[in-house]
Amino acid sequence: MSGQPLPCNPTEIGSLFLFEKLSPEQLGQLCREGRVERFEPGPVYTEGDPATCFYVMIEGTVVLSRRVGGDDIEVTRTSQRGVYAGSMQAYLGDRVRQVYNNSMRVTEPSRFFVLPGEAFSDFMQQWFPMAVHLLEGLFFGSKSTQRAIGQRERLLALGSLSAGLTHELNNPAAAAVRATATLRERVGKMRHKLAVIAQGSYSPEVMANLIDIQERTAERVAKAPVLSPLEAADREDALTDWLDDHDIQEGWRIAPTFVQAGLDADWLDQIAAAVDEEILPNAIGWLNYTVETELLMDEINDSTNRISHLVDAAKQYSQLDRAPYQVADVHELLDSTLLMLSGKTGERIKVVKDYDRTLPKIPAYPAELNQVWTNLIDNAVAAINDTGGEGTLTVRTALDHDRLLVEFRDTGPGVPPEIRNRIFDPFFTTKPVGQGTGLGLDISWRIVVNKHHGTLQVESEPGNTRFQVLLPLTAEESDTPEEPQ
């Protein structure tokens, strides 16, 4: 937006604190290259537009704001003479994308000294070459440091997640190996028992009846109800008594297996009625092996499904086989991250999922959102550990006006008020030396705010700390897939 041009007075320009040390010749050069403009109340420039000018306020009131989600958040309002904004990094040239980092408006008629960005860059290079070199080193050095430590933090997180995933995979894998070895043994005994039965003088009808009983028993195993410990104990006692009454050896050992398979005394009565008394012990033993093999195959199936689920969760977390920018379900991302971090949460931290499953999918960079979830969950776990390691982590999703809310609530000691405004600053950390880089929340903030046009905020008191991520439900027109920052 252009203002009304006015004469440029070198003396007036020199009275501004930014230019008070310049020589008359330099002030005259500023007035020749720049201009004074008067702006009526309203916008001066808009965040994201090409940064073409450097503005220094002579008089008036200026308001600077940042675009967060769908809202303009005011960050500065001042009437101080000499405040400046606009293309402040013009001296970096095309090495940095030259766009306005905020929006500026005035609330009353205001005058500015306006200097084109190229002229501002030339003056900086000519008049303050040493300062330019120092500023360049500070800017690019900080970027390089953040990038290096950020990569290191990602590697540390990856190592921790890999260890946790290996631990989680080891349990079902070991269970499957044990069940397979036991299954081989049980199948061998079942073949032997079948051979014993076959050597008897039993009619084809009796053998067919036994096979039918075996099939129906296997079907009952698949439909076995879940019993409470008290119900299971009562049924085991009843089956042990039944087996003892029918002279079945080691009934106390067989009964728990039958109960786990959903068999009861009525079912055993049906078996006793279907076979002769002399064949009953062998028939019960054969059915016991049948039940054991079915239960072992269920265990193997559960274990391998668990392994498959963990692998799927790892793929979902890493997003290795997916496009960087896509429409994603935040609940899938949250579940995969929680599963990857289950080794950290352990058994002493209760994890509560309070999801609104009616929420729509949103356009996002899923792998980077998973990094945000990782950082916030990791901080919550560390906070709970500071209070003895026992507590609750609640992950909640909800609709907040026109944005999707993801909230991480922990029962830790809280964030002290005196540091609450600094926790998103780069390299700020409350963790001991060597345990934190201070970039986790900074990276999370940049991913949420800069890449997803969302909001990351914190509300905290002892026993109730809530980190809230607010994400837009739809993509902005200017959104285009880009490389992770």
Coordinates of C-alpha atoms in Angstrom, one line a residue:
M1 CA 0.0 0.0 0.0
S2 CA 1.4 3.4 -0.9
G3 CA 1.0 6.5 1.2
Q4 CA 0.9 10.2 0.4
P5 CA 4.4 11.4 -0.6
L6 CA 5.8 14.3 1.5
P7 CA 9.1 16.2 1.5
C8 CA 12.0 14.4 3.2
N9 CA 13.9 16.6 5.8
P10 CA 17.4 15.3 6.6
T11 CA 17.3 17.0 10.0
E12 CA 14.0 15.3 11.0
I13 CA 15.3 12.0 9.8
G14 CA 18.4 12.5 11.8
S15 CA 16.4 13.0 15.0
L16 CA 15.3 9.4 14.9
F17 CA 17.3 7.1 17.1
L18 CA 18.2 4.7 14.3
F19 CA 19.9 7.5 12.3
E20 CA 21.2 9.8 15.0
K21 CA 24.8 8.9 14.5
L22 CA 24.8 9.4 10.7
S23 CA 26.7 12.3 9.0
P24 CA 24.8 15.1 7.2
E25 CA 26.0 13.5 3.9
Q26 CA 24.6 10.2 4.9
L27 CA 21.3 11.7 5.9
G28 CA 21.1 13.6 2.6
Q29 CA 21.8 10.3 0.8
L30 CA 19.0 8.7 2.7
C31 CA 16.5 11.4 1.7
R32 CA 17.6 11.1 -2.0
E33 CA 17.1 7.3 -2.1
G34 CA 14.2 7.2 0.3
R35 CA 11.0 9.1 0.8
V36 CA 8.6 10.3 3.5
E37 CA 5.0 9.0 3.2
R38 CA 1.8 9.7 5.1
F39 CA -0.6 6.7 5.7
E40 CA -4.2 7.0 6.7
P41 CA -5.6 4.4 9.2
G42 CA -5.5 1.0 7.7
P43 CA -2.9 -1.6 6.4
V44 CA 0.6 -0.7 5.2
Y45 CA 1.8 -4.1 4.2
T46 CA 0.7 -7.7 4.6
E47 CA 2.6 -10.7 5.9
G48 CA 3.9 -13.0 3.2
D49 CA 4.1 -10.3 0.5
P50 CA 7.5 -9.6 -1.1
A51 CA 9.5 -7.4 1.3
T52 CA 10.3 -4.3 -0.8
C53 CA 10.6 -1.5 1.7
F54 CA 12.1 -0.7 5.1
Y55 CA 9.8 1.5 7.2
V56 CA 10.8 3.8 10.1
M57 CA 8.0 5.7 11.9
I58 CA 8.3 9.4 12.3
E59 CA 5.0 9.9 14.1
G60 CA 1.7 8.0 14.6
T61 CA 0.7 4.7 16.0
V62 CA 1.7 1.3 14.4
V63 CA 0.4 -2.2 15.0
L64 CA 2.3 -5.3 14.0
S65 CA 0.5 -8.7 13.8
R66 CA 1.2 -12.3 12.8
R67 CA -1.1 -14.6 11.0
V68 CA -1.8 -17.7 13.2
G69 CA -4.3 -20.2 11.8
G70 CA -7.2 -18.0 10.5
D71 CA -6.6 -15.2 12.9
D72 CA -4.4 -12.1 13.0
I73 CA -2.6 -12.0 16.4
E74 CA -1.4 -8.6 17.5
V75 CA 2.2 -8.8 18.6
T76 CA 3.2 -5.1 19.0
R77 CA 1.4 -1.7 19.3
T78 CA 3.5 1.4 19.8
S79 CA 3.7 5.2 19.2
Q80 CA 7.4 5.4 19.8
R81 CA 9.2 7.5 17.2
G82 CA 11.8 5.7 15.3
V83 CA 10.4 2.1 15.5
Y84 CA 11.1 0.2 12.4
A85 CA 9.8 -2.8 10.4
G86 CA 9.7 -4.3 6.9
S87 CA 12.6 -5.6 4.9
M88 CA 15.0 -5.7 7.8
Q89 CA 17.0 -8.6 6.3
A90 CA 17.4 -7.0 2.9
Y91 CA 21.2 -7.0 3.4
L92 CA 21.1 -10.8 3.2
G93 CA 20.0 -10.6 -0.4
D94 CA 18.7 -13.6 -2.3
R95 CA 20.2 -16.0 0.2
V96 CA 17.0 -15.5 2.2
R97 CA 13.5 -15.4 0.9
Q98 CA 12.6 -11.7 1.2
V99 CA 9.0 -11.5 2.4
Y100 CA 7.4 -9.5 5.2
N101 CA 7.4 -11.6 8.4
N102 CA 4.4 -9.7 9.8
S103 CA 1.6 -7.4 8.8
M104 CA 1.7 -3.7 9.6
R105 CA -1.2 -1.2 10.0
V106 CA -1.6 2.2 11.5
T107 CA -4.5 3.3 13.7
E108 CA -4.2 7.0 13.1
P109 CA -2.7 9.2 10.3
S110 CA 1.0 8.3 10.5
R111 CA 4.2 9.4 8.8
F112 CA 7.0 7.0 7.8
F113 CA 10.5 7.3 6.3
V114 CA 10.3 4.6 3.6
L115 CA 13.5 3.2 2.1
P116 CA 13.5 0.7 -0.7
G117 CA 15.0 -2.6 0.3
E118 CA 17.8 -2.6 -2.3
A119 CA 18.9 0.9 -1.1
F120 CA 18.8 -0.2 2.5
S121 CA 21.0 -3.2 1.6
D122 CA 23.5 -1.0 -0.2
F123 CA 23.7 1.5 2.7
M124 CA 24.3 -1.3 5.1
Q125 CA 27.1 -2.8 3.0
Q126 CA 28.8 0.6 2.4
W127 CA 28.4 2.2 5.8
F128 CA 28.5 -0.8 8.2
P129 CA 30.4 -3.6 6.5
M130 CA 31.7 -5.1 9.7
A131 CA 28.2 -5.1 11.3
V132 CA 26.8 -6.8 8.2
H133 CA 29.4 -9.5 8.4
L134 CA 28.6 -10.0 12.1
L135 CA 24.8 -10.1 11.4
E136 CA 25.3 -12.5 8.5
G137 CA 27.4 -14.8 10.7
L138 CA 24.8 -14.6 13.5
F139 CA 21.9 -15.3 11.2
F140 CA 23.4 -18.2 9.2
G141 CA 25.3 -19.5 12.2
S142 CA 22.2 -19.8 14.2
K143 CA 20.4 -21.5 11.4
S144 CA 23.2 -24.0 10.9
T145 CA 23.4 -24.7 14.7
Q146 CA 19.6 -25.2 14.9
R147 CA 19.7 -27.5 11.9
A148 CA 22.7 -29.6 13.2
I149 CA 21.2 -29.9 16.7
G150 CA 17.8 -30.5 15.3
Q151 CA 19.1 -33.4 13.2
R152 CA 21.0 -34.7 16.3
E153 CA 17.7 -34.5 18.3
R154 CA 15.9 -36.5 15.6
L155 CA 18.6 -39.1 15.6
L156 CA 18.4 -39.4 19.4
A157 CA 14.6 -39.7 19.2
L158 CA 15.0 -42.3 16.5
G159 CA 17.4 -44.3 18.6
S160 CA 15.0 -44.2 21.6
L161 CA 12.1 -45.2 19.4
S162 CA 14.1 -48.0 17.8
A163 CA 15.0 -49.4 21.2
G164 CA 11.3 -49.2 22.3
L165 CA 10.1 -50.8 19.1
T166 CA 12.7 -53.6 19.4
H167 CA 11.5 -54.3 22.9
E168 CA 7.8 -54.3 21.9
L169 CA 8.5 -56.6 18.9
N170 CA 10.6 -59.0 21.1
N171 CA 7.7 -59.9 23.3
P172 CA 5.2 -61.2 20.7
A173 CA 8.1 -62.7 18.6
A174 CA 9.3 -64.7 21.7
A175 CA 5.8 -65.7 22.5
A176 CA 5.3 -67.0 18.9
V177 CA 8.5 -69.0 19.1
R178 CA 7.6 -70.6 22.4
A179 CA 4.0 -71.4 21.2
T180 CA 5.4 -72.9 18.0
A181 CA 7.7 -75.2 19.9
T182 CA 4.9 -76.3 22.3
L183 CA 2.5 -76.8 19.4
R184 CA 4.9 -79.2 17.7
E185 CA 5.1 -81.2 20.9
R186 CA 1.3 -81.2 21.3
V187 CA 0.7 -82.3 17.7
G188 CA 3.1 -85.2 18.2
K189 CA 1.3 -86.3 21.4
M190 CA -2.1 -86.0 19.6
R191 CA -0.8 -88.3 16.8
H192 CA 0.3 -90.8 19.4
K193 CA -3.0 -90.6 21.2
L194 CA -4.9 -91.1 17.9
A195 CA -2.8 -94.1 17.2
V196 CA -3.7 -95.6 20.6
I197 CA -7.4 -95.0 19.9
A198 CA -7.1 -96.5 16.4
Q199 CA -5.5 -99.7 17.8
G200 CA -8.6 -100.4 19.8
S201 CA -11.5 -102.4 18.4
Y202 CA -13.8 -99.4 17.8
S203 CA -16.4 -99.4 15.1
P204 CA -16.2 -96.8 12.3
E205 CA -19.3 -95.1 13.8
V206 CA -17.4 -94.6 17.1
M207 CA -14.4 -93.1 15.3
A208 CA -16.6 -90.8 13.2
N209 CA -18.3 -89.7 16.4
L210 CA -15.0 -88.9 18.0
I211 CA -13.9 -86.9 14.9
D212 CA -17.2 -85.0 15.1
I213 CA -16.7 -84.2 18.8
Q214 CA -13.2 -83.0 18.0
E215 CA -14.5 -80.6 15.3
R216 CA -17.2 -79.2 17.6
T217 CA -14.7 -78.8 20.4
A218 CA -12.4 -76.8 18.1
E219 CA -15.4 -74.6 17.2
R220 CA -16.1 -73.9 20.9
V221 CA -12.5 -72.9 21.4
A222 CA -12.9 -70.1 18.8
K223 CA -16.0 -68.9 20.6
A224 CA -14.7 -69.2 24.2
P225 CA -16.2 -66.4 26.5
V226 CA -14.0 -64.2 28.6
L227 CA -14.4 -65.1 32.2
S228 CA -13.6 -63.2 35.4
P229 CA -10.9 -64.8 37.6
L230 CA -13.6 -65.8 40.1
E231 CA -15.8 -67.4 37.3
A232 CA -12.8 -69.2 35.9
A233 CA -11.8 -70.6 39.3
D234 CA -15.4 -71.9 40.0
R235 CA -15.5 -73.6 36.6
E236 CA -12.1 -75.2 37.1
D237 CA -13.2 -76.7 40.4
A238 CA -16.4 -78.1 38.7
L239 CA -14.4 -79.6 35.8
T240 CA -11.8 -81.1 38.2
D241 CA -14.5 -82.7 40.2
W242 CA -16.1 -84.1 37.0
L243 CA -12.8 -85.5 35.7
D244 CA -12.0 -87.1 39.1
D245 CA -15.5 -88.6 39.2
H246 CA -14.9 -90.2 35.8
D247 CA -11.4 -91.6 36.8
I248 CA -9.6 -89.2 34.4
Q249 CA -5.9 -88.9 35.5
E250 CA -4.5 -85.5 36.2
G251 CA -7.8 -83.8 36.0
W252 CA -6.4 -80.8 37.9
R253 CA -4.0 -80.1 35.0
I254 CA -6.6 -80.6 32.2
A255 CA -9.4 -78.5 33.8
P256 CA -7.7 -75.0 33.3
T257 CA -7.1 -75.8 29.6
F258 CA -10.8 -76.8 29.1
V259 CA -12.0 -73.7 31.0
Q260 CA -9.8 -71.5 28.8
A261 CA -11.4 -73.1 25.8
G262 CA -14.9 -72.5 27.0
L263 CA -15.8 -76.1 27.9
D264 CA -17.9 -76.9 30.9
A265 CA -19.3 -79.9 32.7
D266 CA -22.4 -80.0 30.4
W267 CA -20.1 -80.4 27.4
L268 CA -18.2 -83.2 29.0
D269 CA -21.4 -84.9 29.8
Q270 CA -22.2 -84.9 26.1
I271 CA -18.8 -86.4 25.4
A272 CA -19.3 -89.1 28.0
A273 CA -22.7 -90.0 26.5
A274 CA -21.2 -90.2 23.0
V275 CA -18.4 -92.7 23.7
D276 CA -18.0 -95.9 25.6
E277 CA -16.7 -95.7 29.2
E278 CA -13.5 -97.5 28.4
I279 CA -12.6 -95.1 25.7
L280 CA -13.5 -92.0 27.7
P281 CA -10.0 -91.3 29.2
N282 CA -8.3 -91.6 25.9
A283 CA -11.0 -89.4 24.3
I284 CA -10.6 -86.8 26.9
G285 CA -6.8 -86.9 26.5
W286 CA -7.1 -86.5 22.8
L287 CA -9.5 -83.6 23.1
N288 CA -7.2 -82.0 25.6
Y289 CA -4.4 -82.0 22.9
T290 CA -6.9 -80.7 20.4
V291 CA -7.8 -77.8 22.7
E292 CA -4.2 -77.1 23.5
T293 CA -3.3 -77.0 19.8
E294 CA -6.2 -74.6 19.1
L295 CA -5.2 -72.3 21.9
L296 CA -1.5 -72.4 20.8
M297 CA -2.5 -71.5 17.3
D298 CA -4.6 -68.6 18.7
E299 CA -1.5 -67.5 20.6
I300 CA 0.6 -67.6 17.5
N301 CA -2.0 -65.7 15.6
D302 CA -2.3 -63.1 18.3
S303 CA 1.5 -62.7 18.4
T304 CA 2.0 -62.4 14.7
N305 CA -0.9 -60.0 14.5
R306 CA 0.8 -57.9 17.2
I307 CA 4.0 -57.9 15.2
S308 CA 2.1 -56.9 12.1
H309 CA 0.4 -54.1 14.1
L310 CA 3.7 -52.8 15.4
V311 CA 5.2 -52.8 11.9
D312 CA 2.1 -51.0 10.6
A313 CA 2.4 -48.5 13.4
A314 CA 6.1 -47.9 12.7
K315 CA 5.3 -47.3 9.0
Q316 CA 2.4 -45.0 10.0
Y317 CA 4.8 -43.1 12.4
S318 CA 7.6 -42.8 9.9
Q319 CA 5.3 -42.1 6.9
L320 CA 8.0 -43.8 4.7
D321 CA 5.6 -45.1 2.1
R322 CA 3.4 -42.0 2.0
A323 CA 3.5 -38.5 0.3
P324 CA 4.9 -35.8 2.6
Y325 CA 1.7 -33.7 2.2
Q326 CA -1.6 -35.5 2.3
V327 CA -5.0 -35.6 4.0
A328 CA -4.5 -37.4 7.3
D329 CA -6.4 -38.8 10.2
V330 CA -4.8 -37.3 13.4
H331 CA -6.1 -40.3 15.4
E332 CA -4.0 -42.7 13.4
L333 CA -1.0 -40.5 13.8
L334 CA -1.6 -40.2 17.6
D335 CA -2.1 -43.9 18.0
S336 CA 1.1 -44.8 16.1
T337 CA 3.1 -42.3 18.1
L338 CA 1.7 -43.5 21.4
L339 CA 2.6 -47.1 20.4
M340 CA 6.1 -46.1 19.4
L341 CA 6.5 -44.4 22.8
S342 CA 4.8 -47.1 24.9
G343 CA 8.2 -48.1 26.2
K344 CA 8.7 -44.6 27.7
T345 CA 5.2 -44.4 29.2
G346 CA 5.5 -47.8 30.8
E347 CA 3.0 -49.2 33.2
R348 CA 3.3 -46.5 35.9
I349 CA 1.9 -43.8 33.6
K350 CA -1.8 -44.2 32.7
V351 CA -2.5 -43.2 29.1
V352 CA -6.1 -42.0 28.5
K353 CA -7.4 -41.4 24.9
D354 CA -10.3 -39.0 24.8
Y355 CA -10.9 -38.9 21.0
D356 CA -13.7 -37.3 19.0
R357 CA -13.9 -39.8 16.2
T358 CA -16.3 -37.6 14.2
L359 CA -13.5 -35.2 13.4
P360 CA -12.6 -35.0 9.7
K361 CA -9.3 -35.7 8.2
I362 CA -7.1 -32.7 7.6
P363 CA -4.4 -31.6 5.1
A364 CA -1.1 -32.0 6.8
Y365 CA 2.5 -33.1 6.8
P366 CA 1.9 -36.3 8.9
A367 CA 5.5 -37.3 9.5
E368 CA 6.1 -33.8 11.0
L369 CA 3.0 -33.8 13.1
N370 CA 4.2 -37.2 14.5
Q371 CA 7.4 -35.3 15.5
V372 CA 5.3 -32.8 17.3
W373 CA 3.3 -35.5 19.1
T374 CA 6.6 -37.2 20.0
N375 CA 8.1 -34.0 21.5
L376 CA 4.9 -33.1 23.5
I377 CA 4.5 -36.7 24.8
D378 CA 8.2 -36.9 25.7
N379 CA 7.9 -33.7 27.7
A380 CA 4.8 -34.9 29.5
V381 CA 6.4 -38.2 30.5
A382 CA 9.5 -36.3 31.7
A383 CA 7.2 -34.0 33.8
I384 CA 5.4 -36.9 35.3
N385 CA 8.7 -38.6 36.1
D386 CA 9.7 -35.5 38.0
T387 CA 6.8 -36.2 40.4
G388 CA 7.8 -39.8 41.1
G389 CA 7.0 -41.5 37.8
E390 CA 3.3 -42.1 38.4
G391 CA 0.6 -40.1 36.8
T392 CA -1.8 -39.7 33.9
L393 CA -1.3 -38.6 30.3
T394 CA -4.5 -37.7 28.6
V395 CA -4.6 -37.2 24.8
R396 CA -7.8 -35.4 23.7
T397 CA -9.1 -34.4 20.3
A398 CA -12.0 -32.0 19.7
L399 CA -13.5 -29.4 17.4
D400 CA -12.6 -25.9 18.5
H401 CA -14.7 -23.5 16.3
D402 CA -13.2 -24.0 12.8
R403 CA -10.0 -25.8 14.0
L404 CA -9.1 -29.2 15.2
L405 CA -7.7 -29.4 18.7
V406 CA -5.2 -32.0 19.9
E407 CA -4.5 -31.6 23.6
F408 CA -1.8 -33.3 25.7
R409 CA -2.6 -33.1 29.4
D410 CA -0.2 -34.4 32.1
T411 CA -0.4 -34.5 35.9
G412 CA 3.2 -33.3 36.4
P413 CA 4.4 -30.3 38.4
G414 CA 3.5 -27.7 35.8
V415 CA 5.4 -25.0 34.0
P416 CA 6.5 -22.2 36.3
P417 CA 4.9 -18.8 35.3
E418 CA 8.3 -17.1 35.1
I419 CA 9.5 -19.3 32.2
R420 CA 6.2 -20.0 30.5
N421 CA 6.9 -17.3 27.8
R422 CA 10.3 -18.8 27.1
I423 CA 9.6 -22.5 26.6
F424 CA 9.2 -22.2 22.8
D425 CA 12.5 -20.2 22.4
P426 CA 15.3 -22.1 20.7
F427 CA 17.8 -23.8 23.0
F428 CA 15.8 -23.0 26.1
T429 CA 15.5 -26.1 28.3
T430 CA 14.9 -26.9 32.0
K431 CA 16.5 -30.4 31.6
P432 CA 20.0 -31.1 33.0
V433 CA 23.0 -30.7 30.7
G434 CA 23.1 -33.5 28.2
Q435 CA 19.4 -34.5 28.6
G436 CA 17.8 -31.8 26.4
T437 CA 18.7 -29.6 23.5
G438 CA 16.0 -27.0 24.0
L439 CA 14.8 -27.4 20.4
G440 CA 11.9 -29.8 20.9
L441 CA 9.3 -27.2 21.5
D442 CA 10.9 -24.8 19.1
I443 CA 10.8 -27.4 16.3
S444 CA 7.2 -28.2 17.3
W445 CA 6.2 -24.6 17.2
R446 CA 7.7 -24.1 13.7
I447 CA 6.0 -27.2 12.4
V448 CA 2.6 -26.2 13.8
V449 CA 2.6 -22.5 13.2
N450 CA 4.8 -22.0 10.1
K451 CA 4.0 -25.2 8.1
H452 CA 0.5 -25.9 9.2
H453 CA -0.7 -22.3 9.9
G454 CA -1.9 -23.5 13.3
T455 CA -1.4 -22.6 17.0
L456 CA 0.6 -24.2 19.7
Q457 CA -0.1 -22.9 23.2
V458 CA 0.2 -24.0 26.9
E459 CA -1.9 -23.7 29.9
S460 CA -0.3 -24.9 33.2
E461 CA -0.8 -25.3 36.9
P462 CA 0.6 -28.0 39.2
G463 CA -1.0 -31.3 38.4
N464 CA -2.7 -29.9 35.2
T465 CA -0.5 -28.9 32.3
R466 CA -2.1 -28.8 28.8
F467 CA -0.2 -28.3 25.6
Q468 CA -2.8 -27.5 22.9
V469 CA -2.3 -27.8 19.1
L470 CA -4.9 -26.2 17.0
L471 CA -4.9 -27.1 13.3
P472 CA -7.0 -25.7 10.4
L473 CA -9.5 -28.1 8.9
T474 CA -8.8 -27.0 5.4
A475 CA -5.7 -26.0 3.4
E476 CA -5.0 -22.3 2.7
E477 CA -4.9 -21.4 -1.0
S478 CA -1.2 -20.5 -0.6
D479 CA -0.3 -23.9 0.7
T480 CA 2.0 -25.9 -1.4
P481 CA 3.9 -29.0 -0.5
E482 CA 7.4 -28.1 0.6
E483 CA 10.5 -29.8 2.0
P484 CA 10.6 -30.2 5.8
Q485 CA 12.3 -27.3 7.6

